[in-house]
XYZ file of C-alpha atoms in Angstrom:
399
model
C 137.972 111.989 93.487
C 136.121 110.561 90.271
C 133.166 108.414 92.149
C 132.856 103.902 91.855
C 129.545 104.331 90.254
C 131.150 107.327 87.723
C 134.327 105.122 87.189
C 132.307 101.992 86.711
C 129.642 103.284 84.048
C 128.889 101.729 81.087
C 130.563 102.096 77.271
C 128.683 98.852 75.990
C 125.002 97.673 75.987
C 126.327 94.115 77.057
C 128.376 95.455 80.651
C 124.923 97.091 81.517
C 123.672 95.548 84.430
C 120.322 93.755 84.690
C 117.479 95.091 81.739
C 117.839 91.980 79.616
C 114.751 92.845 77.946
C 116.709 95.192 76.296
C 119.911 94.503 76.202
C 121.897 91.038 74.936
C 121.573 88.824 72.253
C 118.464 89.970 69.555
C 116.795 92.767 72.183
C 115.719 95.912 71.105
C 118.377 98.197 72.347
C 121.278 95.689 70.838
C 119.551 95.787 67.569
C 119.618 98.671 67.744
C 123.344 99.652 67.924
C 124.548 97.159 65.665
C 122.411 98.672 62.969
C 123.634 101.888 63.290
C 120.748 103.705 64.759
C 119.712 105.638 67.457
C 115.650 107.354 68.051
C 114.256 110.286 70.270
C 113.410 107.130 73.792
C 111.919 108.104 76.910
C 114.009 105.648 80.041
C 111.620 104.709 83.341
C 112.308 102.911 86.096
C 113.360 103.429 89.626
C 117.005 105.788 90.473
C 119.972 103.265 90.138
C 118.843 100.261 87.360
C 121.092 101.491 84.443
C 118.806 104.655 82.699
C 122.201 106.883 82.465
C 124.237 104.010 81.841
C 122.280 102.513 79.310
C 122.070 106.054 77.304
C 125.603 106.436 77.713
C 125.890 102.880 76.187
C 124.094 103.574 73.621
C 126.334 107.095 72.760
C 128.953 105.426 73.135
C 129.001 102.849 71.375
C 127.498 104.773 68.587
C 129.825 106.910 68.442
C 127.502 110.311 68.069
C 127.454 113.852 68.771
C 126.128 114.131 72.479
C 125.154 116.495 75.290
C 123.647 115.745 79.074
C 121.742 117.915 80.397
C 118.807 118.830 83.257
C 115.150 119.071 82.395
C 115.612 121.199 85.979
C 119.076 122.274 87.261
C 119.667 123.914 83.573
C 118.122 126.936 81.527
C 116.752 127.923 78.645
C 120.081 129.819 77.347
C 121.549 125.779 77.787
C 118.657 124.428 75.929
C 119.988 126.540 73.224
C 123.371 125.916 73.267
C 121.847 122.590 73.114
C 120.429 123.625 69.448
C 123.045 125.876 68.469
C 125.455 123.019 68.763
C 123.161 120.259 67.463
C 123.120 122.936 63.764
C 127.196 123.095 63.346
C 127.053 119.223 64.234
C 124.138 118.418 61.979
C 122.859 115.705 64.195
C 122.706 115.802 68.557
C 121.614 113.256 71.136
C 120.347 115.447 74.077
C 119.975 113.122 76.707
C 117.926 115.000 79.874
C 117.602 113.379 83.301
C 114.158 114.355 84.906
C 112.224 115.681 82.258
C 109.271 114.677 83.541
C 109.974 118.422 84.602
C 111.212 119.761 81.624
C 108.729 123.398 81.484
C 106.668 124.233 79.051
C 109.637 126.753 78.138
C 112.232 124.491 77.548
C 109.496 121.498 74.870
C 108.799 124.387 73.413
C 112.095 125.258 71.706
C 113.155 121.489 71.474
C 109.598 120.212 70.264
C 110.526 121.382 66.195
C 113.996 120.018 66.767
C 113.230 116.178 67.959
C 110.386 116.130 64.928
C 112.604 117.339 62.773
C 115.349 114.986 64.271
C 118.099 116.958 64.720
C 117.782 116.590 68.809
C 117.446 112.343 69.125
C 116.408 112.581 72.357
C 117.100 110.578 75.287
C 114.856 110.994 78.598
C 115.214 109.603 81.626
C 112.609 110.120 83.938
C 111.589 107.737 87.136
C 108.238 108.798 86.384
C 105.765 106.396 84.513
C 105.635 108.559 81.595
C 102.828 107.886 80.394
C 101.029 110.429 83.001
C 103.968 112.725 83.626
C 105.476 113.624 80.410
C 103.822 116.306 78.584
C 101.713 114.693 75.326
C 103.967 116.018 72.763
C 106.939 115.236 73.647
C 105.691 111.947 75.196
C 104.444 110.862 71.573
C 107.592 111.650 69.199
C 109.322 109.686 71.763
C 109.979 105.341 72.320
C 108.971 104.173 75.319
C 110.788 101.653 77.549
C 110.022 100.876 81.114
C 113.391 98.878 82.567
C 112.745 96.528 85.491
C 114.066 96.776 89.272
C 117.049 95.086 89.783
C 116.725 91.354 91.124
C 119.061 90.636 94.625
C 121.510 88.890 92.125
C 122.084 91.146 89.344
C 123.107 93.511 92.144
C 125.382 91.237 93.650
C 127.014 90.265 89.397
C 127.582 93.974 89.484
C 129.477 95.011 93.213
C 132.100 91.135 91.845
C 132.639 92.480 89.047
C 133.226 95.964 91.009
C 135.238 94.592 92.789
C 138.273 94.570 90.339
C 138.673 97.892 90.501
C 139.354 98.106 94.032
C 143.009 97.075 95.465
C 142.981 94.740 97.611
C 139.980 95.001 98.758
C 138.198 91.067 101.064
C 134.608 91.013 101.297
C 132.571 87.823 101.082
C 129.610 86.814 99.941
C 126.999 87.788 102.349
C 128.322 90.903 102.723
C 127.494 90.956 99.340
C 124.497 90.204 99.849
C 123.801 91.986 102.589
C 125.210 95.255 100.649
C 122.409 93.738 97.771
C 119.852 94.313 99.772
C 119.925 97.321 101.802
C 120.460 98.571 98.333
C 116.570 98.117 97.779
C 117.682 97.059 93.962
C 119.533 100.768 93.658
C 122.865 99.117 92.386
C 124.402 103.172 92.116
C 123.497 103.336 96.056
C 125.190 99.244 96.126
C 128.402 101.179 94.680
C 128.338 103.816 96.761
C 127.963 101.774 99.458
C 131.351 99.333 98.600
C 133.222 102.160 98.422
C 133.113 103.513 101.920
C 132.984 100.939 103.293
C 136.071 100.146 101.193
C 138.076 103.734 102.261
C 136.431 103.075 105.934
C 138.612 99.509 107.036
C 141.804 99.403 107.727
C 143.524 96.831 105.234
C 140.175 96.908 103.268
C 138.654 94.083 104.453
C 134.860 94.575 105.070
C 132.566 93.012 106.867
C 128.777 92.779 107.443
C 129.418 94.510 111.100
C 131.420 97.652 108.547
C 128.589 97.968 106.339
C 125.798 98.049 109.179
C 128.721 100.840 111.031
C 128.530 103.282 107.514
C 123.903 102.558 106.966
C 121.998 101.494 109.477
C 118.768 101.334 108.049
C 117.165 97.964 108.473
C 116.987 94.768 105.715
C 114.758 92.533 105.830
C 116.936 88.549 105.378
C 113.967 86.624 103.661
C 114.787 83.042 102.755
C 114.125 82.158 98.782
C 111.297 80.124 99.256
C 109.177 82.244 101.939
C 109.155 86.309 102.114
C 111.660 88.447 100.025
C 110.177 91.555 98.374
C 107.512 90.621 96.418
C 106.164 87.639 98.681
C 105.804 90.884 101.326
C 103.813 92.698 99.230
C 101.331 89.680 98.123
C 101.273 89.243 101.994
C 100.460 93.165 101.888
C 97.412 93.071 99.991
C 96.187 89.279 101.156
C 96.195 91.148 104.479
C 93.861 93.800 103.550
C 91.909 91.906 101.527
C 91.256 89.431 104.276
C 90.838 92.869 106.918
C 93.593 91.680 109.029
C 94.616 95.511 110.373
C 97.426 94.986 112.341
C 98.627 92.327 109.790
C 98.692 95.164 106.399
C 99.990 97.574 109.304
C 103.075 95.298 109.852
C 103.638 94.555 105.860
C 102.771 98.477 104.991
C 106.098 99.059 108.098
C 108.108 96.248 106.136
C 107.977 98.337 103.050
C 107.711 101.090 104.061
C 111.151 100.265 105.968
C 112.375 99.779 103.089
C 111.906 102.952 101.865
C 110.301 101.388 98.244
C 108.002 104.022 98.192
C 106.422 103.061 94.385
C 105.705 99.795 95.298
C 103.664 100.871 98.639
C 101.991 102.674 95.947
C 100.999 101.368 92.831
C 99.581 98.204 95.596
C 97.085 100.129 97.028
C 95.992 101.651 93.801
C 95.364 98.054 92.925
C 93.754 96.710 96.044
C 91.421 100.250 95.871
C 89.852 98.414 92.754
C 90.564 94.446 92.934
C 89.533 94.099 96.382
C 87.568 96.513 98.063
C 85.932 98.322 94.689
C 82.451 98.503 94.795
C 82.320 97.713 98.693
C 83.031 100.889 99.174
C 84.468 103.275 96.082
C 85.561 106.197 98.016
C 88.733 104.275 98.912
C 90.281 104.922 95.669
C 90.925 109.297 95.374
C 91.351 109.064 99.330
C 94.461 106.385 98.934
C 95.019 109.058 95.736
C 95.426 111.465 98.185
C 96.923 109.307 100.654
C 100.099 109.306 97.748
C 99.986 112.452 97.042
C 100.383 113.328 100.902
C 102.916 111.274 100.467
C 104.629 112.693 98.001
C 104.558 115.893 99.521
C 105.771 115.541 102.699
C 108.044 112.658 101.954
C 110.028 110.549 104.252
C 109.638 110.224 107.091
C 105.990 111.685 107.388
C 105.008 110.269 104.617
C 104.169 107.135 106.743
C 101.137 108.556 108.358
C 98.499 109.283 105.456
C 99.800 106.078 104.581
C 98.735 104.478 108.472
C 95.606 105.726 108.042
C 94.657 105.041 104.285
C 95.963 101.163 104.942
C 94.280 100.945 107.669
C 91.015 102.107 106.410
C 91.053 99.680 103.815
C 91.799 96.693 105.807
C 88.540 98.223 107.839
C 86.173 99.237 104.806
C 83.779 96.083 103.755
C 85.239 94.523 100.425
C 84.078 93.404 97.059
C 85.448 92.041 93.343
C 82.676 92.313 91.480
C 83.557 94.813 89.381
C 86.635 93.556 89.018
C 85.641 89.493 88.057
C 83.335 91.157 85.615
C 85.563 93.153 83.580
C 88.394 89.924 83.848
C 85.452 88.058 81.760
C 84.648 90.667 79.327
C 87.859 90.595 78.643
C 87.861 86.692 78.143
C 85.205 86.810 76.091
C 86.878 89.363 74.373
C 90.491 87.162 73.763
C 88.280 83.944 72.757
C 86.691 86.716 69.532
C 83.822 86.620 71.135
C 82.714 90.361 70.137
C 80.427 90.487 67.383
C 78.573 93.185 65.246
C 77.514 96.636 67.982
C 74.110 97.063 67.275
C 73.308 99.173 64.255
C 71.229 101.462 66.914
C 74.325 102.732 68.741
C 76.178 103.526 65.643
C 75.978 106.887 64.934
C 74.387 107.780 63.023
C 71.326 106.276 63.835
C 67.594 107.599 64.126
C 66.540 104.159 65.853
C 68.281 104.834 68.510
C 66.566 106.129 72.301
C 67.520 108.497 74.210
C 68.013 106.936 78.054
C 67.473 110.643 79.553
C 63.950 111.595 77.160
C 62.037 108.878 79.510
C 61.828 108.696 83.445
C 64.537 107.582 85.546
C 66.580 108.163 82.313
C 66.132 104.652 81.686
C 64.329 102.689 78.150
C 65.052 99.833 77.934
C 66.556 98.333 74.151
C 69.371 96.721 73.253
C 72.993 97.313 73.208
C 75.123 94.084 73.549
C 76.301 92.648 69.696
C 74.148 89.363 69.013
C 75.949 87.129 69.527
C 75.953 87.853 73.439
C 72.690 88.778 74.246
C 71.861 88.140 77.460
C 75.079 88.179 77.837
C 76.090 89.020 81.955
C 79.354 89.720 83.445
C 79.283 91.641 86.579
C 76.665 89.616 89.728
C 76.375 92.245 92.757
C 77.564 90.848 96.130
C 75.975 91.278 99.963
C 77.344 94.693 100.257
C 75.227 97.569 101.825
C 76.346 100.429 98.458
C 76.423 97.671 95.470
C 72.742 97.039 97.528
C 71.413 99.973 96.551
C 73.323 100.965 93.688
C 71.685 97.368 92.689
C 69.032 98.013 93.481
C 67.890 101.407 92.094
C 69.012 99.290 88.680
C 66.405 96.784 88.992
C 62.646 99.279 89.650
C 64.690 101.184 86.058
C 64.288 97.502 84.260
C 60.436 96.989 86.413
C 59.106 100.680 84.669
C 56.399 100.054 82.267
């Protein structure tokens, strides 16, 4: 039996749920279809938000020969076959799921054919391609990030799906419950709807029926109070405010929703924005905790995350470096750049090599003339920064 999620996979971009920044009137992917063109690309984003659906719709609308492979489950021979098919057709769209897991052997056989245009690659991944995909592949592809689906996007899609389920009876509250339960994964929402439809008498679905199928915790949030991004905001503000108990409370809410990616991103930001130079060792510790959480997965992932969030909340705080780089960027955006001092431009006989002098420092000007004397960094009163600045000041007092 074909699953509802597969049965309803869009054949046109206009039927894609969400992703209005890529599909729709005068948007990049829709314009490619209108112009009858397609280029190698990587689509990345969370599971169930439309990566495969977009690839499928592009292929259908452009009426191109295609093949779907998975970077982990398909072997090198499958990739060789795809190349032979491409040669036979003169061109082939090759869709590769989990492309971030593609090994070097497979990359090596594909690269020249992507370069020649024989293979048009559409890579699908949940991982950031700038971190996880081989640069040789990445440089030959346009990269499009898919946005998280909103609750309203999921409800809109579920209402469309109702038309494919005969005699279904479900109210708006139950649809919203499924949407919240899905955590932005439309495929998961469709699967829940389909199971509920087949597991109820007369196909009349209530919230209680859905709870019997999936008892995952769902937080209902008023639009003007909480919501997913508000929980993330409260999480960051609690750590910033050094309230360890509130920090752990909001971490638990995010964990209950299973949204590890958002937790990872927000923790990484907090480590450098809010703790910064007051405890510079926290950044690598956060990365190590994230790696451990990824390795063990849920439910054990809560352990390293709980440990590091506790330390983050209890750490001294400083946003001095964050403020400094923002001020520097503001000056650049205002056109306050100026020419680089001539002695800093290679080759230059006027440049003084600081390592040849006491304390590896020599007084020379590094700022452009128009920004001479400009100060971006202003120290905060914490132990680490005070020690840094003591050394900094001592160097400048050397005669």
